[in-house]
XYZ file of C-alpha atoms in Angstrom:
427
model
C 0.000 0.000 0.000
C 2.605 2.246 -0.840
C 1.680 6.439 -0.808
C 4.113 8.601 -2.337
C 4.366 12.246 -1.812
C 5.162 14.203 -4.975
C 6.806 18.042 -3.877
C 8.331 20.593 -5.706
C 12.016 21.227 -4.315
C 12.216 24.483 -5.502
C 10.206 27.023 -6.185
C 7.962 25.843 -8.243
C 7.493 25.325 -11.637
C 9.888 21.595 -11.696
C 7.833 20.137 -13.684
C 5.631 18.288 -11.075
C 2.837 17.424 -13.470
C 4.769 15.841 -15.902
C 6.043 13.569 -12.673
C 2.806 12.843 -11.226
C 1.491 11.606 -14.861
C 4.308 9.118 -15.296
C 4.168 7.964 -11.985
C -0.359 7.800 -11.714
C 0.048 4.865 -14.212
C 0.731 2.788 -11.372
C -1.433 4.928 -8.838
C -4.796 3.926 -8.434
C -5.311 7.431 -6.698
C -4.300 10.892 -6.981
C -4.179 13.630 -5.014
C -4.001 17.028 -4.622
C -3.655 18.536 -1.211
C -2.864 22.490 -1.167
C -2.701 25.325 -3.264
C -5.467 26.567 -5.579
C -5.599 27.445 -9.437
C -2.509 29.550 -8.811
C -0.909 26.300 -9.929
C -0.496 25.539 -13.407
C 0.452 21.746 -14.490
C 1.351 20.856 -17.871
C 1.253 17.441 -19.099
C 2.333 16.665 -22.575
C 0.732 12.660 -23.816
C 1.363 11.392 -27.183
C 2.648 15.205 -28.685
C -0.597 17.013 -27.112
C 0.074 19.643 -24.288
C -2.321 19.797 -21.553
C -2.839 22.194 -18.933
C -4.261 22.058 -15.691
C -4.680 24.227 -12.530
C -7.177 22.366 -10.151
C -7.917 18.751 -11.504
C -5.203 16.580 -10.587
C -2.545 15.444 -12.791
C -3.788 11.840 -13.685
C -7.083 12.686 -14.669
C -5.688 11.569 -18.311
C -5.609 7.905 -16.888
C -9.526 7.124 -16.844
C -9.343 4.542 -14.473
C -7.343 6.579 -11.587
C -9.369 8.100 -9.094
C -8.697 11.681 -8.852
C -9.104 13.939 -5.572
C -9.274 17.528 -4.444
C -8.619 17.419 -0.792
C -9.289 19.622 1.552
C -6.609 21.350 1.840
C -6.981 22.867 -1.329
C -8.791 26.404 -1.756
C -11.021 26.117 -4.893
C -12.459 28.655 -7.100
C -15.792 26.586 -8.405
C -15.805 28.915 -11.669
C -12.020 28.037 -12.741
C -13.028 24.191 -11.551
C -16.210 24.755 -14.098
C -14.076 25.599 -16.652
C -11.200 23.233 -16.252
C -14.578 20.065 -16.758
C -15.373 22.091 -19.968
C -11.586 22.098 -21.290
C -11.271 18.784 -20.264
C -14.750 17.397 -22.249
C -13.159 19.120 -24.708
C -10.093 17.167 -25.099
C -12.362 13.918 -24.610
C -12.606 13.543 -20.488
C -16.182 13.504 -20.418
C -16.591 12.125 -17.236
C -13.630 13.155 -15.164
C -13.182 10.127 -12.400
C -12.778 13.177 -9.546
C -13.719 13.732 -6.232
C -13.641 16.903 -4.251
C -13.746 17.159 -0.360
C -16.632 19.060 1.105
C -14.507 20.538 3.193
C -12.251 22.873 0.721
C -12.796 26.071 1.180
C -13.933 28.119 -1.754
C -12.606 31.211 -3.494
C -15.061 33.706 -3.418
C -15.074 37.272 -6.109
C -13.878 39.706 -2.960
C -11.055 37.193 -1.973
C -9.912 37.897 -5.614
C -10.595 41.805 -5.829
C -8.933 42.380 -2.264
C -5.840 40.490 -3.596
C -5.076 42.510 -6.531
C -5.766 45.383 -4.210
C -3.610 44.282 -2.163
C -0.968 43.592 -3.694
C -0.864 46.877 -6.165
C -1.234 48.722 -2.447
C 2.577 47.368 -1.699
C 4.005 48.751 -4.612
C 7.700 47.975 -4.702
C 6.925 45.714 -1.964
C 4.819 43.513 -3.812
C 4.615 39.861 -2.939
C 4.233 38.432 -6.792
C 0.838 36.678 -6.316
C -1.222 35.533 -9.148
C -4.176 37.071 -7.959
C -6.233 34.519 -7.825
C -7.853 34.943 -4.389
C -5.288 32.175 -3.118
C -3.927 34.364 -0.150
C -7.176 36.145 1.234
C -9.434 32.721 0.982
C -6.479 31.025 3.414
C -7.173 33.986 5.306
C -11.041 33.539 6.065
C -10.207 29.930 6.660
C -7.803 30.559 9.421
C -10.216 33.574 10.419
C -12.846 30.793 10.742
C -15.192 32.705 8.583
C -14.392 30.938 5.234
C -17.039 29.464 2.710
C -16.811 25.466 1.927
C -18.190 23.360 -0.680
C -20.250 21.751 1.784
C -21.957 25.108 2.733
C -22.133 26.249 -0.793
C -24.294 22.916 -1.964
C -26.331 23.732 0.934
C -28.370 26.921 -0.588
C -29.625 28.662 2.749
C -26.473 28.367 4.819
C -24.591 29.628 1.970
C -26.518 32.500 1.669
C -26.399 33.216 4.953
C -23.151 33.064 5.180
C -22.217 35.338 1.855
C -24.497 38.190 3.375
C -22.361 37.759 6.986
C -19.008 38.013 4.767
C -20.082 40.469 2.552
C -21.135 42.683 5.823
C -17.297 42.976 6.649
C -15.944 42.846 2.941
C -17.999 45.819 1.442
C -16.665 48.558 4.505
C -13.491 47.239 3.614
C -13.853 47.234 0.388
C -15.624 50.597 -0.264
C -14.355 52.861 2.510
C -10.732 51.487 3.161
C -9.776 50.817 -0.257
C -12.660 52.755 -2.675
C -14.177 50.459 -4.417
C -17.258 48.842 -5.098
C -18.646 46.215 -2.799
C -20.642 43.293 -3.664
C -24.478 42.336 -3.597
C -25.111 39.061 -2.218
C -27.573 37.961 -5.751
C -24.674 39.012 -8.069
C -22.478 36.240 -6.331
C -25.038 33.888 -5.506
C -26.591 33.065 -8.634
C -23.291 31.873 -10.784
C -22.060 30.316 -7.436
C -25.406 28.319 -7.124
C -24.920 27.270 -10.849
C -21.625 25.988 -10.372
C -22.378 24.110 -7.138
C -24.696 22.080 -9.136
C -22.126 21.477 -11.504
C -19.469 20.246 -9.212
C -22.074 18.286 -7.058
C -21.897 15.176 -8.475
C -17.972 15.072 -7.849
C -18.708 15.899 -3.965
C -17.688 12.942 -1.393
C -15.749 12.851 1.666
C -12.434 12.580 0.320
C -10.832 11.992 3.323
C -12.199 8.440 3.914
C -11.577 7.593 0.302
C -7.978 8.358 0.634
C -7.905 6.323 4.197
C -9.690 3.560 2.646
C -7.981 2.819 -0.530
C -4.853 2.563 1.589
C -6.405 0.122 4.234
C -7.058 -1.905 0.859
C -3.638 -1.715 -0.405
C -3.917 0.881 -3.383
C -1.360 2.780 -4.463
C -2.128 6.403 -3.362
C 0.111 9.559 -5.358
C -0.174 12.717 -3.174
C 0.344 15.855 -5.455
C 1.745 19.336 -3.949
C 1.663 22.816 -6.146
C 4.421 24.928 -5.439
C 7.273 24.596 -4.192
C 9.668 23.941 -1.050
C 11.320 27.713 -0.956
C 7.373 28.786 -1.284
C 5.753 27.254 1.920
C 4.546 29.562 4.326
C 6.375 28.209 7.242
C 9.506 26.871 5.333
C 10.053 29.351 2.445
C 11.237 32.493 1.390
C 9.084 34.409 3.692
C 6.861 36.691 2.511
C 7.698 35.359 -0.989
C 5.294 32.732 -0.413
C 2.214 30.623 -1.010
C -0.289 30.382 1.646
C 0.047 27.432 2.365
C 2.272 23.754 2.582
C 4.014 22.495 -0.326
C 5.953 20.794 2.015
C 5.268 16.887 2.256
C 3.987 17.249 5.485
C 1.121 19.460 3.681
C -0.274 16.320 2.346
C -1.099 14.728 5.726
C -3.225 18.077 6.981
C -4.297 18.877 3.560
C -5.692 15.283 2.515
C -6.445 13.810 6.069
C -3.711 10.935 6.183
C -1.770 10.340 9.475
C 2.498 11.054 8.698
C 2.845 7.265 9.448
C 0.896 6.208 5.937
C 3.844 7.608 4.165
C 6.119 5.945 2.220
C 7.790 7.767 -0.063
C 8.651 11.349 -0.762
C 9.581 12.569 -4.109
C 11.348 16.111 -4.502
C 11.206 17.491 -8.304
C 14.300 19.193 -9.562
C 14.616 21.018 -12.440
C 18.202 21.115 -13.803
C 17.949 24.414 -13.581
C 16.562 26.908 -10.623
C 13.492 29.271 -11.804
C 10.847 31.420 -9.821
C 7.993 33.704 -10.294
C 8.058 36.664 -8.648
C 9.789 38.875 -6.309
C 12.470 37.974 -3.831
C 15.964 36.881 -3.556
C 17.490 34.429 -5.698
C 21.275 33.444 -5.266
C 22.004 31.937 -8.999
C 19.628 34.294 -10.995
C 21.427 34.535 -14.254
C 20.929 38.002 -15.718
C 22.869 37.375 -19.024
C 22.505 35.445 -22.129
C 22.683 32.239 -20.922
C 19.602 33.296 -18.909
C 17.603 34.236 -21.547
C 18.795 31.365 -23.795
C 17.711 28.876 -21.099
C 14.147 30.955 -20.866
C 13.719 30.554 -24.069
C 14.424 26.992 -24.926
C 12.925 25.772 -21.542
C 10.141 27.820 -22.770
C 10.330 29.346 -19.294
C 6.888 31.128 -19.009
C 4.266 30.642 -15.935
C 1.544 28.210 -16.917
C -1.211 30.363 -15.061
C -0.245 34.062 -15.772
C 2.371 33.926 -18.816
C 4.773 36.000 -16.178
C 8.589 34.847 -17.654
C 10.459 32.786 -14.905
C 13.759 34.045 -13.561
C 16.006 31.923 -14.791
C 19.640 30.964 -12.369
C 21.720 27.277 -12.050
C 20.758 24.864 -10.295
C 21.433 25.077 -6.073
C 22.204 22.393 -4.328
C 21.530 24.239 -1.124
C 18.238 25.084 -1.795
C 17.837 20.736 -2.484
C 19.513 19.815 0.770
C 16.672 21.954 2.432
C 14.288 20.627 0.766
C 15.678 16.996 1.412
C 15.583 18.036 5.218
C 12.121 19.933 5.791
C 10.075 17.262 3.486
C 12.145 14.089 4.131
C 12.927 13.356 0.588
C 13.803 9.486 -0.423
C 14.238 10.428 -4.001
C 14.778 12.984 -6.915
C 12.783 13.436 -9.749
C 15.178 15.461 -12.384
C 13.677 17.526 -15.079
C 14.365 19.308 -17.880
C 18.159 17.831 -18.657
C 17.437 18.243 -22.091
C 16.521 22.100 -22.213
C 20.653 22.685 -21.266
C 21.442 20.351 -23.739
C 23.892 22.243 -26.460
C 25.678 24.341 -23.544
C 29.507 23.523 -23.479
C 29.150 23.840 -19.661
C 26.606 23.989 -16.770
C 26.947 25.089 -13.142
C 25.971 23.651 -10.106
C 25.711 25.958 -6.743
C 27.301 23.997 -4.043
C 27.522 26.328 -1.331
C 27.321 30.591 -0.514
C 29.891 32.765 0.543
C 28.494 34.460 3.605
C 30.271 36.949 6.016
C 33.567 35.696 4.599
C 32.702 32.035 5.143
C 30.890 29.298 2.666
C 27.929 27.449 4.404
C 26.348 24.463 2.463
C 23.047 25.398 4.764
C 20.030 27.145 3.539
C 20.306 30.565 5.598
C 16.639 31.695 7.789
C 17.432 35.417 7.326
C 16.265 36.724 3.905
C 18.692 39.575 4.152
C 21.638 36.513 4.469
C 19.658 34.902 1.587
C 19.839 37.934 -0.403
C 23.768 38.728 0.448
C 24.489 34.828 -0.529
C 26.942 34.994 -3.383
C 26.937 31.424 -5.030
C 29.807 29.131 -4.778
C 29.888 27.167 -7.989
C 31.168 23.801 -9.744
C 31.154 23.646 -13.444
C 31.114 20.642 -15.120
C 31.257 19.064 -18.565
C 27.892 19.771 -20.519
C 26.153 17.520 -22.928
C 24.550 17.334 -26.726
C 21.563 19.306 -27.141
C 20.165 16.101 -29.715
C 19.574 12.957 -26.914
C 18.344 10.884 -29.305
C 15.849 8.161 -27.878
C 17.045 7.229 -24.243
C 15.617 4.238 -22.818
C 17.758 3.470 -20.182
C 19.678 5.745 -17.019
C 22.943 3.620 -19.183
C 21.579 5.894 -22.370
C 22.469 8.973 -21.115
C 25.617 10.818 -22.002
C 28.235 10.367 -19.829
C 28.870 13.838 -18.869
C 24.912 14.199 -17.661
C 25.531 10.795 -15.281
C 28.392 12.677 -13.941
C 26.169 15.880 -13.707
C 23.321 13.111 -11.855
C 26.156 11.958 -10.210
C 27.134 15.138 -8.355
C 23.931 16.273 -7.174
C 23.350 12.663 -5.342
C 26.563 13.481 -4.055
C 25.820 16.683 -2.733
C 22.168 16.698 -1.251
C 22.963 13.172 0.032
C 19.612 11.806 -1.376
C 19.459 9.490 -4.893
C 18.206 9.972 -8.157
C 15.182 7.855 -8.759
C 13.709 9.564 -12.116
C 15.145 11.515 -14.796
C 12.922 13.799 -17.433
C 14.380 14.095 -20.733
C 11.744 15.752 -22.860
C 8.770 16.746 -22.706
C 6.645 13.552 -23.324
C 5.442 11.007 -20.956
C 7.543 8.215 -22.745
C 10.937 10.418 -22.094
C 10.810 9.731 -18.453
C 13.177 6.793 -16.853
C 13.061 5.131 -14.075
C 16.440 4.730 -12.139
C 14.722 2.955 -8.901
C 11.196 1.679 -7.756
C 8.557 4.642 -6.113
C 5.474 2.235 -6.670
């Protein structure tokens, strides 16, 4: 009954639904336990690109069961309109269940966000504005909306027109704009509940159950390590835990059910948004990698920053989410460059640390110590095997096992499901 935790290492954007696909073939359930649509996962099957924000990542295996725990914050328009793309592509009949007890993104959690965050000006956080930060809010406030209460037509109402009798002050005389009127939100809301009805079920004891009956269960974080709310880059952060502990709170599991935790590495390091960022590459070999990589947020078409890969920041991952194994991706999108880099430590206050500093100011001071190392053809041909690979990339594979102490158990080599290997057993 194994359950395997899949978490971005970084921050964000590794290349976690590409994992998550090759590895639900041999899930019988997936999923996803934080975050909201400020994630975007792309999943490319048989030369078609796919791209999803709320649905988890195996929804393109049929017979996978697919969850949205409740640790997940859920816009019911964007999950309306994620069924429709998917019919579209032929998923008629997603196999999905959400959790009545996500909490649901509501129109002022979205308006106070981008109010918000233009408010900070030069301060600015970087948030998607999606809502994701002020619906956490209500929820820890205690005052948030669920899917339970929005399938239920009188609580919900009751409970828009107490919300809406703090958000409209707030809205109107702090920040002067226009409030809300309970019908405008409640009669799309009330449409979609009935749409996403049929998908409602205690997810919870579903998880619990299929591993008291020996399924394979695939938890599936958004974000990343350096963007947890606790662990992170603070404020440069999600709110919430793309750490592996995440999935235990977010989908209801006790920490003993886990098995395995993968961490997803890009070769490279990117991030969205503001905040330090030791190996940012400002140059040409920057942009070059932005461009091949084709380095461009799957939610809000924001360009990633762009720096070498940091062992530092994977050691800290390793530690705060117990990692048994990496997931690399992307090896081929540095293919062609005579050399790459790998960060192995910072210069600090005249010393070099291999450990992930808590101060931000340290983090932004951090000048990158570097190895570089032999780099490999741009044309890989088809691999089939870890034996395939040049042997300047298994010295490159080699290195980073060497450095964050934890091994290699999957490599990504394109962009296609079938140009994924396996270098050790996860299910």
């Amino acid at each position: 009954m194994p359950a395997v935790v899949v978490v971005g290492a970084q921050w964000g954007d590794e290349g976690k639904g590409k994992i998550v696909d090759f590895l639900a073939e041999r899930a019988d359930l997936v999923v996803r336990y934080q975050g909201g649509n400020n994630a975007g996962h792309t999943v490319v099957v048989d030369d078609r690109e796919y791209k999803l924000h709320l649905v988890p990542s195996g929804v393109f295996y049929p017979a996978k069961l697919c969850v949205i725990a409740n640790g997940v914050v859920l816009d019911p328009e964007v999950l309306v309109h994620e069924l429709d793309y998917l019919a579209g592509q032929g998923v008629t009949r997603p196999n999905l269940r959400i959790s009545p007890g996500a909490h649901v993104i509501m129109p002022y959690h979205i308006k106070l966000d981008g109010i918000d965050e233009d408010r900070k000006g030069k301060h600015k956080i970087g948030t998607t504005r999606r809502g994701i930060g002020p619906a956490y809010m209500d929820k820890f406030a205690r005052v948030g909306i669920r899917v339970e209460d929005l399938l239920e037509r009188q609580v919900f109402l009751e409970k828009l027109e107490r919300n809406l009798a703090q958000k409209n002050p707030l809205l109107e005389k702090v920040y002067g704009v226009q409030g809300y009127t309970a019908d405008e939100i409640a009669g799309p809301y009330l449409e979609h509940a009935e749409r996403i009805r049929p998908y409602v079920q205690e997810t919870s004891e579903i998880v619990n159950g299929a591993l008291d009956n020996g399924k394979n269960v695939l938890f599936e974080g958004a974000q990343g390590t350096l963007l947890d709310i606790d662990f992170g880059t603070y404020p440069y952060v999600t709110s919430s835990h793309p750490v592996a502990g995440g999935a235990c709170v977010g989908a209801g599991v006790g920490p003993t059910r886990i098995n395995q935790v993968i961490g997803v590495v890009k070769a490279y390091t990117s991030r969205v948004g503001d905040g330090p960022f030791p190996t940012e590459l400002l140059d040409e070999t920057g942009n070059w990698i932005r461009e091949r990589g084709h380095e461009y947020g799957t939610t809000t078409g924001r360009p990633r920053r762009i720096g070498w890969l940091d062992t530092v920041i994977v050691r800290y991952a390793a530690r705060t989410s117990g990692l048994t194994g990496l997931a690399v991706t992307r090896l081929d999108t540095l293919g062609g460059l005579p050399t790459v880099k790998l960060c192995v430590g910072y210069r600090l206050g005249g010393r070099v640390t291999q450990e992930f500093p808590a101060s931000l100011r340290a983090l932004a001071e951090a000048e990158p110590v570097y190895e570089e190392l032999e780099g490999w053809p741009a044309d890989l041909g088809k691999l089939q095997a870890y034996e395939d690979l040049p042997p300047s990339m298994r010295r490159y594979l080699g290195r980073l096992q060497e450095l964050t102490g934890v091994a290699v158990a999957i490599t990504g080599v394109g962009r296609e499901r079938v140009q994924t290997l396996q270098l050790k057993p996860v299910f």
